Amino acid sequence: VTDVQEDSIFLDFTFLRDTATYLYTYPGEIEGLRRWYMTRVRFPAYGEKTLTVSYRIKSILHDSYITKETFDIYSDRLFYYDLSPAGFWGDGVVADFKVMLDARRNIERFCELKLVNLPGKPKVEDGIYTYEASNLDLEKAGAIEVLYDNTAEKESAEVLRRRIDTNWITSLKSSNESGKKLEDIFDTDFATSLRCGKGDWIEVRLDTNALIRGVGIIGGNTADKNSYYDYARIKRLKIEVWTKSYENYEGEKDSLVSVDPETADEFRMEYLGERDIGKPGKIERILTLEDKDYSTFHSDAFEPFLHLLFSRKVGFRDNCNLRITVLDVYPGRKYDEVCISELFILGYWKKWDY
């Protein structure tokens, strides 16, 4: 728990720890450490107050003992509110009981609600779960449980956290620069986009201190649904990376990102050597991108909409430059121009600062 508020006023609280065996609807019986947070709130007779409790949930980071690189791992999250302690208030019976669970924000961001367990069957309307009862015995009412998966929003925040600083870009150019704002693909504003044509390319040159750990692209004009389908979207692209060194933790030696045959037409390296090859080489991939459905896009949970060109398990460093060329498109309803909303280059500063 990070803070407790009573009608927007922050309250002091203390806590103590103990262990207990829990019986959840999901995943069943488990034993764990409990932390009890205690504060004092005074209710006037027949009065009403609003309590707001803010809390954090830890995520797992898979760390490497030889670098500072971490790989975020997310799983189902469980909100559990035990009603039985309130059964010791008076006779423990609530004459008029009402609980409302507002999940609209979660649903908008593609959070999957796997379980919503209230003391009885709730009424569900537009993402709001409401349960009302008379003379509810809190000691026997059980618990309020919500099992959910908000991986999309958490992974999107992680992508933004790892995105390189635009100051690391020493040169940014395109084969067709007339009236084009190349900076729009690095502004984290999904209402702006770069417009180009079939056959055009974008080239990014990076500072020698930049180490790249992942490249992804969000295609299309994502300002709104009509703009997305009115303009063309990338169907096939070529990405070329010039580098003195690459690292691959995907598995097989000298095998870069695992590629599904249905989405990759070709893959080849003009120079393929050991790690720290020490001489310039070029890696080239030609990929076919899925034509994403705009209904799956949200600016706060964009990761499922991201086309990953190189995963974070593949790294490039030392004089790293890349070029993306549009080879084919999904036609727009009104315009032939191709839109690119954002280009995400993930990485770190300096060779060993990762």
Tab-separated table of C-alpha atoms in Angstrom:
chain	number	residue	atom	x	y	z
A	1	VAL	CA	0.000	0.000	0.000
A	2	THR	CA	1.388	3.407	-0.961
A	3	ASP	CA	-1.256	5.650	0.627
A	4	VAL	CA	-4.743	5.723	2.169
A	5	GLN	CA	-7.049	8.715	1.720
A	6	GLU	CA	-10.246	9.672	3.530
A	7	ASP	CA	-12.258	12.020	1.321
A	8	SER	CA	-8.980	13.115	-0.380
A	9	ILE	CA	-7.171	13.582	2.978
A	10	PHE	CA	-4.112	11.360	3.450
A	11	LEU	CA	-4.218	9.187	6.590
A	12	ASP	CA	-1.393	7.802	8.690
A	13	PHE	CA	-1.296	4.022	8.922
A	14	THR	CA	0.740	1.263	10.502
A	15	PHE	CA	1.103	-2.376	9.479
A	16	LEU	CA	2.040	-5.761	10.823
A	17	ARG	CA	2.924	-9.054	9.130
A	18	ASP	CA	1.833	-12.634	9.655
A	19	THR	CA	1.351	-15.798	7.599
A	20	ALA	CA	-1.906	-17.452	6.685
A	21	THR	CA	-3.482	-20.026	4.406
A	22	TYR	CA	-5.788	-18.501	1.824
A	23	LEU	CA	-8.624	-20.211	0.021
A	24	TYR	CA	-9.153	-18.410	-3.270
A	25	THR	CA	-11.637	-19.187	-5.990
A	26	TYR	CA	-8.511	-19.066	-8.145
A	27	PRO	CA	-5.882	-20.554	-7.826
A	28	GLY	CA	-7.195	-22.403	-4.762
A	29	GLU	CA	-5.500	-22.867	-1.410
A	30	ILE	CA	-2.128	-21.227	-0.953
A	31	GLU	CA	-0.009	-20.159	2.001
A	32	GLY	CA	1.487	-16.719	2.005
A	33	LEU	CA	2.666	-13.689	3.897
A	34	ARG	CA	0.021	-11.162	4.891
A	35	ARG	CA	0.532	-7.511	5.683
A	36	TRP	CA	-2.215	-5.764	7.658
A	37	TYR	CA	-2.506	-2.006	7.173
A	38	MET	CA	-4.281	-0.225	10.026
A	39	THR	CA	-5.660	3.281	10.297
A	40	ARG	CA	-8.509	4.980	12.170
A	41	VAL	CA	-11.574	6.375	10.436
A	42	ARG	CA	-14.531	7.787	12.374
A	43	PHE	CA	-17.968	7.496	10.815
A	44	PRO	CA	-20.771	9.712	12.097
A	45	ALA	CA	-24.127	8.034	12.654
A	46	TYR	CA	-25.706	7.238	9.275
A	47	GLY	CA	-22.731	8.978	7.659
A	48	GLU	CA	-20.831	8.127	4.528
A	49	LYS	CA	-17.153	8.428	3.684
A	50	THR	CA	-14.989	7.552	0.707
A	51	LEU	CA	-11.771	5.641	1.335
A	52	THR	CA	-9.189	5.439	-1.458
A	53	VAL	CA	-6.395	2.868	-1.141
A	54	SER	CA	-3.478	2.978	-3.585
A	55	TYR	CA	-1.087	0.060	-3.905
A	56	ARG	CA	1.626	-1.388	-6.120
A	57	ILE	CA	2.017	-4.911	-7.460
A	58	LYS	CA	5.508	-6.193	-8.155
A	59	SER	CA	6.446	-7.608	-11.540
A	60	ILE	CA	9.140	-10.200	-12.214
A	61	LEU	CA	12.320	-9.183	-14.021
A	62	HIS	CA	14.509	-11.923	-15.445
A	63	ASP	CA	18.019	-10.606	-14.944
A	64	SER	CA	21.306	-11.574	-16.559
A	65	TYR	CA	24.325	-11.969	-14.303
A	66	ILE	CA	26.677	-10.550	-16.937
A	67	THR	CA	24.705	-7.400	-17.832
A	68	LYS	CA	22.160	-5.003	-16.408
A	69	GLU	CA	19.624	-6.205	-18.999
A	70	THR	CA	16.291	-7.399	-17.632
A	71	PHE	CA	13.332	-9.049	-19.349
A	72	ASP	CA	9.963	-8.181	-17.868
A	73	ILE	CA	7.541	-11.039	-17.162
A	74	TYR	CA	3.870	-10.493	-16.371
A	75	SER	CA	1.214	-12.888	-15.132
A	76	ASP	CA	-2.367	-12.831	-13.890
A	77	ARG	CA	-2.975	-10.404	-11.013
A	78	LEU	CA	-5.456	-10.997	-8.227
A	79	PHE	CA	-7.290	-8.344	-6.210
A	80	TYR	CA	-8.685	-9.969	-3.056
A	81	TYR	CA	-10.835	-8.142	-0.483
A	82	ASP	CA	-11.868	-10.249	2.508
A	83	LEU	CA	-15.210	-9.113	3.915
A	84	SER	CA	-15.167	-11.361	6.989
A	85	PRO	CA	-13.159	-9.029	9.319
A	86	ALA	CA	-15.949	-6.455	8.935
A	87	GLY	CA	-18.272	-9.114	10.347
A	88	PHE	CA	-17.021	-8.077	13.794
A	89	TRP	CA	-18.554	-4.618	13.440
A	90	GLY	CA	-21.689	-4.722	15.594
A	91	ASP	CA	-23.661	-7.854	14.770
A	92	GLY	CA	-21.880	-8.136	11.404
A	93	VAL	CA	-25.091	-7.763	9.395
A	94	VAL	CA	-25.468	-4.957	6.853
A	95	ALA	CA	-29.084	-3.977	6.290
A	96	ASP	CA	-28.427	-2.498	2.848
A	97	PHE	CA	-25.221	-3.647	1.157
A	98	LYS	CA	-24.002	-2.378	-2.203
A	99	VAL	CA	-20.681	-2.826	-3.960
A	100	MET	CA	-19.731	-1.406	-7.368
A	101	LEU	CA	-16.681	-2.514	-9.311
A	102	ASP	CA	-15.744	-0.132	-12.123
A	103	ALA	CA	-13.574	-1.950	-14.678
A	104	ARG	CA	-14.119	0.423	-17.595
A	105	ARG	CA	-10.580	1.811	-17.641
A	106	ASN	CA	-9.142	-1.705	-17.561
A	107	ILE	CA	-11.359	-2.969	-20.371
A	108	GLU	CA	-10.536	0.047	-22.582
A	109	ARG	CA	-6.851	-0.866	-22.241
A	110	PHE	CA	-7.442	-4.508	-23.219
A	111	CYS	CA	-7.131	-5.807	-19.665
A	112	GLU	CA	-8.612	-9.308	-19.586
A	113	LEU	CA	-10.946	-9.866	-16.637
A	114	LYS	CA	-10.684	-13.596	-15.984
A	115	LEU	CA	-12.707	-13.733	-12.797
A	116	VAL	CA	-15.019	-11.328	-10.959
A	117	ASN	CA	-16.318	-12.895	-7.773
A	118	LEU	CA	-18.727	-10.893	-5.591
A	119	PRO	CA	-20.900	-12.127	-2.678
A	120	GLY	CA	-23.663	-12.837	-5.201
A	121	LYS	CA	-24.469	-12.541	-8.890
A	122	PRO	CA	-23.777	-8.962	-10.021
A	123	LYS	CA	-25.520	-6.785	-12.542
A	124	VAL	CA	-23.079	-5.915	-15.346
A	125	GLU	CA	-23.501	-2.826	-17.505
A	126	ASP	CA	-20.806	-1.118	-19.607
A	127	GLY	CA	-17.937	-2.521	-17.543
A	128	ILE	CA	-19.487	-1.721	-14.145
A	129	TYR	CA	-20.293	-4.664	-11.855
A	130	THR	CA	-22.955	-3.919	-9.232
A	131	TYR	CA	-24.175	-6.179	-6.440
A	132	GLU	CA	-26.837	-5.252	-3.884
A	133	ALA	CA	-28.206	-7.282	-0.957
A	134	SER	CA	-30.271	-6.836	2.181
A	135	ASN	CA	-29.257	-8.107	5.626
A	136	LEU	CA	-25.927	-9.441	4.392
A	137	ASP	CA	-23.899	-11.318	7.001
A	138	LEU	CA	-20.359	-10.115	6.303
A	139	GLU	CA	-18.736	-12.940	8.249
A	140	LYS	CA	-20.267	-15.433	5.817
A	141	ALA	CA	-20.177	-13.286	2.663
A	142	GLY	CA	-16.760	-14.506	1.539
A	143	ALA	CA	-14.469	-12.236	-0.433
A	144	ILE	CA	-14.434	-9.914	-3.406
A	145	GLU	CA	-12.013	-11.333	-5.993
A	146	VAL	CA	-10.905	-9.941	-9.326
A	147	LEU	CA	-8.448	-11.938	-11.426
A	148	TYR	CA	-7.097	-9.919	-14.328
A	149	ASP	CA	-4.308	-9.663	-16.871
A	150	ASN	CA	-3.119	-6.157	-17.789
A	151	THR	CA	0.020	-7.243	-19.616
A	152	ALA	CA	-0.666	-4.992	-22.636
A	153	GLU	CA	-0.568	-1.790	-20.593
A	154	LYS	CA	2.457	-2.854	-18.529
A	155	GLU	CA	4.471	-3.945	-21.570
A	156	SER	CA	3.646	-0.668	-23.336
A	157	ALA	CA	5.018	1.287	-20.370
A	158	GLU	CA	8.170	-0.862	-20.494
A	159	VAL	CA	8.649	-0.119	-24.201
A	160	LEU	CA	8.455	3.615	-23.499
A	161	ARG	CA	10.891	3.306	-20.599
A	162	ARG	CA	13.473	1.556	-22.793
A	163	ARG	CA	13.077	3.793	-25.825
A	164	ILE	CA	16.306	5.579	-26.764
A	165	ASP	CA	16.668	9.317	-26.273
A	166	THR	CA	16.313	11.229	-29.528
A	167	ASN	CA	19.590	12.993	-28.671
A	168	TRP	CA	21.318	9.706	-29.511
A	169	ILE	CA	20.252	10.081	-33.147
A	170	THR	CA	22.990	11.816	-35.116
A	171	SER	CA	21.211	11.742	-38.482
A	172	LEU	CA	17.642	11.124	-39.590
A	173	LYS	CA	16.730	11.189	-43.258
A	174	SER	CA	14.376	9.765	-45.857
A	175	SER	CA	14.431	9.114	-49.583
A	176	ASN	CA	11.426	11.456	-49.888
A	177	GLU	CA	11.735	14.412	-47.525
A	178	SER	CA	9.486	16.928	-49.282
A	179	GLY	CA	7.240	18.404	-46.592
A	180	LYS	CA	7.753	15.396	-44.326
A	181	LYS	CA	8.327	15.644	-40.583
A	182	LEU	CA	10.573	12.699	-39.804
A	183	GLU	CA	10.534	13.599	-36.100
A	184	ASP	CA	6.858	12.563	-35.932
A	185	ILE	CA	7.861	8.906	-35.706
A	186	PHE	CA	9.787	9.597	-32.486
A	187	ASP	CA	7.389	11.992	-30.695
A	188	THR	CA	5.277	9.371	-28.827
A	189	ASP	CA	2.213	11.165	-30.168
A	190	PHE	CA	-0.029	8.630	-31.862
A	191	ALA	CA	-2.083	11.431	-33.448
A	192	THR	CA	0.876	12.318	-35.703
A	193	SER	CA	2.470	10.168	-38.374
A	194	LEU	CA	5.024	10.212	-41.170
A	195	ARG	CA	3.648	9.938	-44.697
A	196	CYS	CA	5.711	8.284	-47.402
A	197	GLY	CA	5.279	6.070	-50.428
A	198	LYS	CA	5.971	2.562	-51.637
A	199	GLY	CA	9.701	2.201	-52.200
A	200	ASP	CA	10.622	5.020	-49.811
A	201	TRP	CA	13.101	4.464	-47.020
A	202	ILE	CA	13.952	5.983	-43.632
A	203	GLU	CA	17.514	5.949	-42.340
A	204	VAL	CA	18.556	6.434	-38.708
A	205	ARG	CA	22.190	6.933	-37.737
A	206	LEU	CA	23.050	6.567	-34.070
A	207	ASP	CA	25.803	7.774	-31.785
A	208	THR	CA	28.623	5.281	-31.341
A	209	ASN	CA	27.760	5.042	-27.631
A	210	ALA	CA	24.262	3.702	-28.335
A	211	LEU	CA	23.561	0.020	-27.806
A	212	ILE	CA	20.364	-1.188	-29.463
A	213	ARG	CA	18.149	-3.819	-27.844
A	214	GLY	CA	15.046	-4.120	-29.999
A	215	VAL	CA	13.342	-2.355	-32.909
A	216	GLY	CA	9.586	-2.074	-33.442
A	217	ILE	CA	7.196	-0.081	-35.590
A	218	ILE	CA	3.550	1.011	-35.386
A	219	GLY	CA	2.232	1.412	-38.896
A	220	GLY	CA	-0.709	3.432	-40.132
A	221	ASN	CA	-2.235	6.754	-39.194
A	222	THR	CA	-3.431	5.967	-35.670
A	223	ALA	CA	-5.013	9.372	-35.022
A	224	ASP	CA	-8.475	7.810	-35.375
A	225	LYS	CA	-10.246	4.895	-37.036
A	226	ASN	CA	-11.133	6.694	-40.267
A	227	SER	CA	-7.600	8.052	-40.755
A	228	TYR	CA	-6.164	4.586	-40.122
A	229	TYR	CA	-8.136	2.965	-42.943
A	230	ASP	CA	-8.129	5.981	-45.300
A	231	TYR	CA	-4.317	5.850	-45.651
A	232	ALA	CA	-2.217	2.893	-46.811
A	233	ARG	CA	-0.379	0.755	-44.261
A	234	ILE	CA	2.901	-1.176	-44.558
A	235	LYS	CA	2.514	-4.755	-45.728
A	236	ARG	CA	6.132	-5.706	-46.430
A	237	LEU	CA	9.315	-3.955	-45.394
A	238	LYS	CA	13.061	-4.437	-45.438
A	239	ILE	CA	15.145	-3.526	-42.425
A	240	GLU	CA	18.916	-3.231	-42.794
A	241	VAL	CA	21.282	-2.803	-39.863
A	242	TRP	CA	24.928	-1.815	-40.277
A	243	THR	CA	26.980	-2.641	-37.203
A	244	LYS	CA	30.390	-3.797	-36.019
A	245	SER	CA	28.936	-6.124	-33.415
A	246	TYR	CA	25.731	-7.970	-32.666
A	247	GLU	CA	24.670	-10.195	-29.782
A	248	ASN	CA	22.002	-12.853	-29.896
A	249	TYR	CA	20.409	-14.624	-26.933
A	250	GLU	CA	17.568	-16.202	-28.887
A	251	GLY	CA	19.141	-19.656	-28.844
A	252	GLU	CA	21.156	-20.981	-31.748
A	253	LYS	CA	24.544	-19.400	-32.399
A	254	ASP	CA	24.439	-16.782	-35.164
A	255	SER	CA	20.698	-17.221	-35.497
A	256	LEU	CA	18.901	-13.956	-34.998
A	257	VAL	CA	15.267	-13.501	-34.010
A	258	SER	CA	13.116	-16.599	-34.449
A	259	VAL	CA	10.797	-15.888	-37.363
A	260	ASP	CA	7.469	-17.442	-38.231
A	261	PRO	CA	7.658	-18.699	-41.859
A	262	GLU	CA	4.235	-17.204	-42.531
A	263	THR	CA	5.454	-13.680	-41.742
A	264	ALA	CA	9.016	-13.781	-43.076
A	265	ASP	CA	9.740	-14.254	-46.758
A	266	GLU	CA	13.509	-14.001	-46.591
A	267	PHE	CA	16.309	-13.698	-44.069
A	268	ARG	CA	19.984	-13.338	-44.799
A	269	MET	CA	23.143	-11.751	-43.432
A	270	GLU	CA	25.790	-10.315	-45.734
A	271	TYR	CA	28.357	-10.785	-42.981
A	272	LEU	CA	27.915	-13.365	-40.266
A	273	GLY	CA	30.625	-13.948	-37.694
A	274	GLU	CA	31.321	-14.359	-34.024
A	275	ARG	CA	30.145	-11.924	-31.397
A	276	ASP	CA	32.257	-8.763	-31.397
A	277	ILE	CA	33.054	-9.291	-35.074
A	278	GLY	CA	35.087	-6.072	-35.035
A	279	LYS	CA	34.396	-5.110	-38.634
A	280	PRO	CA	31.411	-3.550	-40.380
A	281	GLY	CA	28.656	-5.931	-41.380
A	282	LYS	CA	25.074	-5.653	-42.570
A	283	ILE	CA	22.087	-7.645	-41.395
A	284	GLU	CA	18.989	-7.616	-43.557
A	285	ARG	CA	15.498	-8.914	-42.961
A	286	ILE	CA	12.423	-8.776	-45.162
A	287	LEU	CA	9.177	-9.088	-43.212
A	288	THR	CA	5.488	-9.268	-43.989
A	289	LEU	CA	3.452	-7.355	-41.394
A	290	GLU	CA	-0.038	-8.193	-40.246
A	291	ASP	CA	-2.700	-5.620	-41.124
A	292	LYS	CA	-3.742	-4.830	-37.563
A	293	ASP	CA	-7.388	-4.165	-36.702
A	294	TYR	CA	-7.713	-0.605	-35.364
A	295	SER	CA	-10.084	-1.792	-32.638
A	296	THR	CA	-7.048	-3.404	-30.959
A	297	PHE	CA	-5.204	-0.077	-30.604
A	298	HIS	CA	-5.032	2.103	-27.494
A	299	SER	CA	-2.409	4.770	-26.887
A	300	ASP	CA	-1.853	3.534	-23.308
A	301	ALA	CA	-1.748	-0.140	-24.296
A	302	PHE	CA	-0.187	-0.139	-27.752
A	303	GLU	CA	2.216	-3.068	-27.364
A	304	PRO	CA	-0.099	-5.648	-29.051
A	305	PHE	CA	-0.248	-3.231	-32.034
A	306	LEU	CA	3.548	-3.069	-32.258
A	307	HIS	CA	5.328	-4.908	-35.074
A	308	LEU	CA	8.549	-6.220	-33.522
A	309	LEU	CA	11.344	-6.224	-36.121
A	310	PHE	CA	14.112	-7.250	-33.703
A	311	SER	CA	13.429	-8.538	-30.203
A	312	ARG	CA	15.230	-7.321	-27.084
A	313	LYS	CA	17.220	-10.553	-27.088
A	314	VAL	CA	19.176	-9.306	-30.094
A	315	GLY	CA	21.566	-6.410	-29.654
A	316	PHE	CA	23.655	-4.160	-31.909
A	317	ARG	CA	26.452	-1.809	-30.904
A	318	ASP	CA	29.410	0.138	-32.270
A	319	ASN	CA	28.513	2.448	-35.155
A	320	CYS	CA	24.972	1.117	-35.493
A	321	ASN	CA	22.819	2.523	-38.288
A	322	LEU	CA	19.555	1.216	-39.667
A	323	ARG	CA	17.330	1.711	-42.695
A	324	ILE	CA	13.696	0.696	-43.208
A	325	THR	CA	12.330	0.449	-46.747
A	326	VAL	CA	8.630	0.110	-47.641
A	327	LEU	CA	8.273	-2.743	-50.146
A	328	ASP	CA	4.506	-3.268	-50.322
A	329	VAL	CA	1.361	-1.820	-48.741
A	330	TYR	CA	-2.184	-2.529	-47.707
A	331	PRO	CA	-4.135	0.024	-49.818
A	332	GLY	CA	-5.985	2.886	-48.142
A	333	ARG	CA	-9.624	3.656	-48.831
A	334	LYS	CA	-8.829	7.199	-50.043
A	335	TYR	CA	-5.081	7.823	-50.248
A	336	ASP	CA	-2.026	6.069	-51.669
A	337	GLU	CA	0.340	7.574	-49.101
A	338	VAL	CA	1.677	5.174	-46.471
A	339	CYS	CA	1.629	6.250	-42.838
A	340	ILE	CA	4.018	5.304	-40.042
A	341	SER	CA	2.883	6.375	-36.590
A	342	GLU	CA	5.928	5.527	-34.451
A	343	LEU	CA	9.338	3.894	-34.750
A	344	PHE	CA	10.571	2.416	-31.477
A	345	ILE	CA	14.303	1.865	-31.089
A	346	LEU	CA	15.050	0.425	-27.671
A	347	GLY	CA	18.433	0.454	-26.027
A	348	TYR	CA	21.026	1.874	-23.667
A	349	TRP	CA	23.759	4.486	-23.571
A	350	LYS	CA	27.412	3.433	-23.701
A	351	LYS	CA	28.747	-0.033	-24.436
A	352	TRP	CA	28.544	-1.578	-21.006
A	353	ASP	CA	25.814	0.496	-19.419
A	354	TYR	CA	23.265	-2.314	-19.771
